[in-house]
Coordinates of C-alpha atoms and ligand atoms in Angstrom, one line a residue:
M1 CA 78.1 17.3 -210.1
P2 CA 79.4 13.7 -209.8
I3 CA 79.0 12.0 -206.4
V4 CA 82.4 10.1 -207.0
T5 CA 85.3 11.6 -208.9
V6 CA 88.6 9.7 -209.4
S7 CA 91.5 11.3 -211.3
R8 CA 94.8 9.9 -212.3
L9 CA 94.6 7.3 -209.5
A10 CA 97.6 5.0 -209.2
K11 CA 98.8 2.2 -206.9
H12 CA 101.7 -0.2 -207.1
Y13 CA 102.9 -3.1 -205.0
G14 CA 106.6 -3.5 -205.6
A15 CA 107.1 -3.7 -209.3
A16 CA 103.5 -4.4 -210.0
H17 CA 101.5 -1.4 -211.1
V18 CA 98.0 -2.4 -210.2
V19 CA 96.1 0.8 -210.9
R20 CA 97.7 3.1 -213.5
G21 CA 96.1 6.5 -214.0
L22 CA 92.4 5.7 -213.5
D23 CA 89.8 8.4 -214.2
L24 CA 86.1 8.0 -213.5
A25 CA 83.1 10.0 -212.5
I26 CA 79.9 8.6 -211.1
E27 CA 76.7 10.8 -211.3
R28 CA 74.1 10.7 -208.6
G29 CA 71.4 8.0 -209.0
V30 CA 73.2 5.8 -211.5
C31 CA 74.3 2.3 -211.3
F32 CA 78.0 2.3 -212.4
G33 CA 79.7 -0.9 -213.3
L34 CA 83.4 -1.6 -212.7
L35 CA 84.2 -4.6 -214.9
G36 CA 87.5 -6.4 -215.7
P37 CA 89.2 -9.8 -215.6
N38 CA 90.8 -11.1 -212.5
G39 CA 93.8 -9.0 -211.5
A40 CA 92.5 -5.9 -213.4
G41 CA 92.7 -3.8 -210.3
K42 CA 89.0 -3.5 -209.3
T43 CA 89.3 -4.5 -205.7
T44 CA 92.4 -2.3 -205.2
T45 CA 90.4 0.6 -206.7
L46 CA 87.4 -0.1 -204.4
K47 CA 89.7 -0.2 -201.3
M48 CA 91.2 3.1 -202.2
L49 CA 87.7 4.6 -202.7
L50 CA 86.8 3.4 -199.2
G51 CA 90.0 4.8 -197.7
L52 CA 91.2 1.4 -196.7
I53 CA 94.5 1.7 -198.6
E54 CA 96.3 4.8 -199.6
P55 CA 96.9 5.7 -203.3
D56 CA 100.4 6.4 -204.5
A57 CA 99.1 9.2 -206.7
G58 CA 95.8 10.8 -207.9
E59 CA 92.8 12.2 -206.3
I60 CA 89.5 10.7 -205.1
R61 CA 86.5 12.8 -204.1
I62 CA 83.3 11.4 -202.7
F63 CA 80.4 13.7 -201.7
D64 CA 83.0 16.4 -202.5
T65 CA 85.1 15.1 -199.7
A66 CA 88.8 14.1 -200.4
I67 CA 89.6 10.5 -199.7
P68 CA 91.4 9.1 -197.8
Q69 CA 92.0 12.2 -195.6
L70 CA 88.3 12.5 -194.8
A71 CA 87.2 8.9 -195.4
R72 CA 85.5 8.5 -192.0
N73 CA 83.0 11.2 -192.8
A74 CA 82.2 9.9 -196.2
R75 CA 81.9 6.3 -194.9
Q76 CA 78.9 7.4 -192.8
N77 CA 77.0 7.9 -196.0
I78 CA 78.2 4.8 -197.8
G79 CA 77.0 1.2 -197.7
V80 CA 79.3 -1.7 -198.5
V81 CA 78.5 -5.2 -199.7
P82 CA 81.8 -7.1 -199.5
Q83 CA 82.7 -9.9 -201.8
M84 CA 82.6 -12.5 -199.0
D85 CA 79.7 -12.5 -196.5
N86 CA 80.9 -11.5 -193.1
L87 CA 77.7 -11.7 -191.1
D88 CA 78.1 -12.7 -187.5
P89 CA 77.1 -16.4 -187.2
D90 CA 76.5 -16.2 -183.5
F91 CA 73.6 -13.7 -183.9
T92 CA 70.2 -13.7 -185.5
V93 CA 69.2 -11.8 -188.6
T94 CA 67.8 -8.9 -186.6
E95 CA 70.8 -8.8 -184.2
N96 CA 73.2 -8.6 -187.2
L97 CA 71.4 -5.5 -188.4
L98 CA 71.3 -4.0 -184.9
I99 CA 75.0 -4.5 -184.3
Y100 CA 76.0 -3.2 -187.7
G101 CA 73.9 -0.1 -187.2
R102 CA 75.7 0.6 -183.9
Y103 CA 79.0 0.9 -185.8
F104 CA 77.6 4.0 -187.4
G105 CA 76.7 5.4 -184.0
L106 CA 72.9 5.1 -184.7
S107 CA 70.6 4.8 -181.7
D108 CA 68.9 1.5 -181.1
A109 CA 65.5 3.2 -181.5
L110 CA 66.5 4.5 -185.0
I111 CA 67.9 1.1 -186.0
N112 CA 64.9 -0.8 -184.7
S113 CA 62.6 1.6 -186.7
R114 CA 64.5 0.7 -189.9
I115 CA 64.8 -3.1 -189.4
P116 CA 61.2 -4.1 -190.5
G117 CA 61.5 -2.2 -193.8
L118 CA 64.9 -3.7 -194.4
L119 CA 63.7 -7.2 -193.7
E120 CA 60.9 -6.7 -196.1
F121 CA 63.2 -5.3 -198.7
A122 CA 65.4 -8.4 -198.4
A123 CA 62.3 -10.7 -198.2
L124 CA 63.6 -12.0 -194.8
T125 CA 60.7 -10.9 -192.5
S126 CA 60.0 -14.5 -191.6
K127 CA 63.7 -15.1 -190.8
A128 CA 64.0 -12.1 -188.4
D129 CA 64.9 -14.4 -185.4
S130 CA 66.8 -17.1 -187.3
K131 CA 70.5 -17.7 -186.8
I132 CA 72.8 -16.9 -189.7
T133 CA 73.9 -20.5 -190.0
T134 CA 70.3 -21.5 -191.0
L135 CA 70.2 -19.2 -194.0
S136 CA 70.8 -20.1 -197.6
G137 CA 73.5 -18.4 -199.6
G138 CA 70.9 -16.2 -201.3
M139 CA 69.4 -15.2 -198.0
K140 CA 72.8 -14.3 -196.6
R141 CA 73.5 -12.1 -199.6
R142 CA 70.1 -10.4 -199.2
L143 CA 70.8 -9.8 -195.6
T144 CA 74.3 -8.4 -196.4
L145 CA 72.6 -6.0 -198.8
A146 CA 70.0 -5.0 -196.2
R147 CA 72.7 -4.5 -193.7
A148 CA 74.5 -2.2 -196.1
L149 CA 71.4 0.0 -196.0
I150 CA 71.1 0.3 -192.3
N151 CA 72.6 3.8 -192.3
D152 CA 70.4 4.8 -195.2
P153 CA 73.4 5.6 -197.4
E154 CA 73.3 7.6 -200.5
L155 CA 76.1 5.6 -202.1
L156 CA 76.5 1.8 -202.2
F157 CA 79.6 -0.2 -203.1
L158 CA 78.8 -3.7 -204.1
D159 CA 81.7 -6.1 -204.7
E160 CA 80.4 -9.1 -206.8
P161 CA 77.0 -9.1 -205.0
T162 CA 75.7 -12.2 -206.8
T163 CA 78.7 -14.4 -207.1
G164 CA 77.8 -18.0 -205.9
L165 CA 74.1 -17.5 -206.1
D166 CA 71.6 -19.5 -208.2
P167 CA 69.7 -17.7 -211.0
Q168 CA 66.5 -17.3 -208.9
A169 CA 68.5 -15.7 -206.0
R170 CA 70.3 -13.5 -208.5
H171 CA 67.1 -12.2 -210.0
V172 CA 65.8 -11.2 -206.5
I173 CA 69.0 -9.2 -205.8
W174 CA 68.7 -7.5 -209.2
Q175 CA 65.2 -6.5 -208.4
G176 CA 66.4 -5.1 -205.1
L177 CA 69.2 -3.1 -206.7
R178 CA 66.8 -1.6 -209.3
R179 CA 64.5 -0.5 -206.5
L180 CA 67.5 1.3 -204.9
T181 CA 68.4 3.2 -208.0
H182 CA 64.8 4.1 -208.5
Q183 CA 64.9 5.6 -205.0
G184 CA 67.8 7.7 -206.1
K185 CA 70.7 5.8 -204.5
T186 CA 74.0 5.6 -206.4
I187 CA 75.6 2.2 -206.9
L188 CA 79.1 1.2 -207.7
L189 CA 79.0 -2.5 -208.7
T190 CA 81.8 -4.9 -209.6
T191 CA 80.7 -8.1 -211.3
H192 CA 81.9 -10.9 -213.5
F193 CA 78.4 -11.4 -214.8
M194 CA 78.0 -9.5 -218.0
E195 CA 74.3 -10.0 -218.0
E196 CA 74.1 -8.4 -214.6
A197 CA 76.1 -5.4 -215.7
E198 CA 74.0 -5.1 -219.0
R199 CA 70.8 -5.2 -217.1
L200 CA 71.6 -3.0 -214.1
C201 CA 74.3 -0.5 -215.1
D202 CA 73.6 2.9 -216.7
R203 CA 77.3 3.4 -217.2
L204 CA 80.4 1.2 -216.8
I205 CA 84.1 0.9 -217.4
I206 CA 86.0 -2.1 -218.4
M207 CA 89.4 -2.2 -216.6
D208 CA 92.4 -4.1 -217.5
H209 CA 96.0 -3.9 -216.2
G210 CA 94.9 -1.0 -214.0
R211 CA 93.4 1.2 -216.6
A212 CA 90.0 1.9 -218.1
I213 CA 90.1 0.5 -221.6
A214 CA 86.4 1.1 -222.5
S215 CA 83.6 3.1 -221.0
G216 CA 80.0 4.0 -221.6
N217 CA 76.4 2.9 -221.5
P218 CA 76.2 -0.9 -222.0
R219 CA 73.8 -0.7 -225.0
D220 CA 75.8 2.1 -226.6
L221 CA 79.0 0.1 -226.2
I222 CA 77.5 -3.0 -227.8
A223 CA 76.1 -1.0 -230.7
A224 CA 79.4 0.8 -231.2
E225 CA 81.8 -2.1 -230.8
I226 CA 80.1 -5.3 -231.9
E227 CA 78.3 -6.4 -235.1
P228 CA 74.6 -6.9 -234.3
A229 CA 74.4 -10.6 -234.9
V230 CA 76.5 -13.4 -233.5
V231 CA 76.4 -17.0 -234.7
E232 CA 78.1 -19.5 -232.4
I233 CA 79.2 -22.6 -234.2
Y234 CA 80.3 -25.7 -232.2
G235 CA 81.9 -29.0 -233.2
E236 CA 85.2 -30.8 -233.6
T237 CA 85.4 -29.8 -237.3
V238 CA 84.9 -26.1 -236.6
G239 CA 88.5 -25.3 -237.3
R240 CA 88.3 -26.8 -240.8
W241 CA 85.0 -25.0 -241.5
A242 CA 86.6 -21.7 -240.4
Q243 CA 89.5 -22.1 -242.9
K244 CA 87.1 -22.6 -245.8
H245 CA 84.2 -20.3 -244.9
A246 CA 84.7 -17.9 -242.0
S247 CA 86.0 -15.0 -244.0
Y248 CA 83.1 -15.3 -246.5
Y249 CA 80.3 -15.4 -243.9
C250 CA 81.8 -13.5 -240.9
K251 CA 82.8 -9.9 -240.7
R252 CA 85.0 -10.9 -237.8
H253 CA 85.4 -14.3 -236.1
E254 CA 87.2 -15.8 -233.1
I255 CA 87.7 -19.5 -232.1
T256 CA 87.8 -20.6 -228.5
G257 CA 88.2 -24.4 -228.0
E258 CA 85.6 -26.0 -230.2
T259 CA 83.4 -22.9 -230.6
L260 CA 83.6 -20.3 -233.3
F261 CA 82.1 -16.9 -232.7
C262 CA 81.0 -15.4 -236.0
Y263 CA 80.2 -11.6 -235.8
T264 CA 78.1 -10.4 -238.7
H265 CA 75.5 -7.8 -239.7
D266 CA 73.1 -10.4 -241.0
G267 CA 73.4 -14.1 -240.1
A268 CA 70.7 -15.3 -242.6
A269 CA 73.1 -16.6 -245.3
L270 CA 75.3 -18.3 -242.8
I271 CA 72.4 -20.0 -241.1
A272 CA 71.1 -21.2 -244.4
H273 CA 74.5 -22.6 -245.2
L274 CA 74.8 -24.3 -241.8
R275 CA 71.4 -25.9 -242.2
E276 CA 72.8 -27.7 -245.2
Q277 CA 75.3 -29.6 -243.2
D278 CA 74.7 -31.9 -240.2
V279 CA 78.1 -32.0 -238.4
L280 CA 78.2 -28.6 -236.8
R281 CA 75.7 -27.3 -234.3
Y282 CA 75.0 -23.6 -234.1
V283 CA 73.0 -20.9 -232.4
Q284 CA 72.3 -17.3 -233.5
R285 CA 71.9 -14.6 -230.9
P286 CA 72.1 -10.8 -230.6
S287 CA 75.5 -9.4 -229.6
N288 CA 75.8 -8.6 -225.9
L289 CA 78.1 -7.1 -223.3
E290 CA 80.1 -10.2 -223.0
D291 CA 81.2 -9.9 -226.6
V292 CA 82.3 -6.3 -225.9
F293 CA 84.2 -7.5 -222.8
L294 CA 86.0 -10.3 -224.6
K295 CA 86.8 -8.0 -227.5
F296 CA 88.6 -5.7 -225.2
T297 CA 90.2 -8.1 -222.7
G298 CA 90.8 -11.2 -224.9
R299 CA 89.8 -14.8 -224.5
E300 CA 92.9 -16.2 -222.7
L301 CA 92.5 -17.3 -219.1
R302 CA 93.4 -14.9 -216.3
D303 CA 94.5 -16.8 -213.2
A304 CA 95.5 -13.8 -211.2
Ligands
ADP1 P1 90.7 -7.5 -209.3 O1 89.9 -7.1 -208.1 O2 90.4 -6.8 -210.6 O3 90.8 -9.0 -209.5 P2 92.9 -6.7 -207.6 O4 92.8 -5.3 -207.4 O5 92.5 -7.6 -206.5 O6 92.2 -7.1 -209.0 O7 94.5 -7.1 -207.9 C1 95.2 -6.5 -208.9 C2 96.6 -7.0 -208.8 O8 97.3 -6.5 -207.7 C3 96.7 -8.5 -208.8 O9 97.8 -8.9 -209.6 C4 97.0 -8.8 -207.3 O10 97.8 -9.9 -207.2 C5 97.8 -7.5 -206.9 N1 97.7 -7.2 -205.5 C6 96.5 -6.9 -204.9 N2 96.7 -6.6 -203.6 C7 98.0 -6.8 -203.4 C8 98.9 -6.6 -202.2 N3 98.4 -6.3 -201.0 N4 100.2 -6.9 -202.4 C9 100.7 -7.3 -203.5 N5 100.0 -7.4 -204.7 C10 98.6 -7.2 -204.6

């Protein structure tokens, strides 16, 4: 029985249909990714799941509770990491956890018994009494994640949890999220980082224009949608090269700026050919979730 079920969900603002008949089901204990370019409708969907805005149509059930009618009850068992850190800068790390726990009606004794474990989880034990203003961006994100766990929720909503972090900090957050799913928690994650989704998510949907346009396990999607090898070819003359050679060497190809993406089952012949010339640079790599994402959503910029 899924922990979250969404059926035929819809929301419009004026003439803009932002979510258009979205269906999804999230099973207990999985990390579920909600991906999509800017303006796809991800944040609007998350807000409806949290009961913060009301859908025009469709149904949401979380823990078998209808949202938004019974959102308050469900929220007791949900942790939220918002896109922007909203820690209280006037308080210390420990005080932020304490105050947040009180919102859930937890006793100070219970909150205080949870704080050491959460600080350890977030690798912030040595910062327990530090003011928020003294923390790095990575520390603030880890604290926001720890804070979302104060009510020991079964379900976590994470809205771009690693945006703005350096690679080291991102790896620490990933490790923490994996620990949570191993503990049986269910995670709904929105992210623009395809590597993050590929590593963490058991299932995902790619949304665009308010609809799910692809769904599945990341590895299955890559295997089903993309040729196994990708050769990226760079250089000013790549357009001319493509006219002459791309259809011979590539099963499918795309050009963005000065880069050609050549999708193929076997890049060996192409690599041998490219070695013979010294104008173009190239790199061969396995296909990945970003290739799937770009195949479905296109390469043009979204400024929404
Ligand atoms: P995403 O999170 O995928 O970037 P959003 O759900 O934030 O997408 O937004 C989807 C679309 O809905 C965007 O075009 C955005 O401008 C529009 N939108 C979101 N909230 C509002 C609002 N309160 N009023 C009008 N338009 C909105």
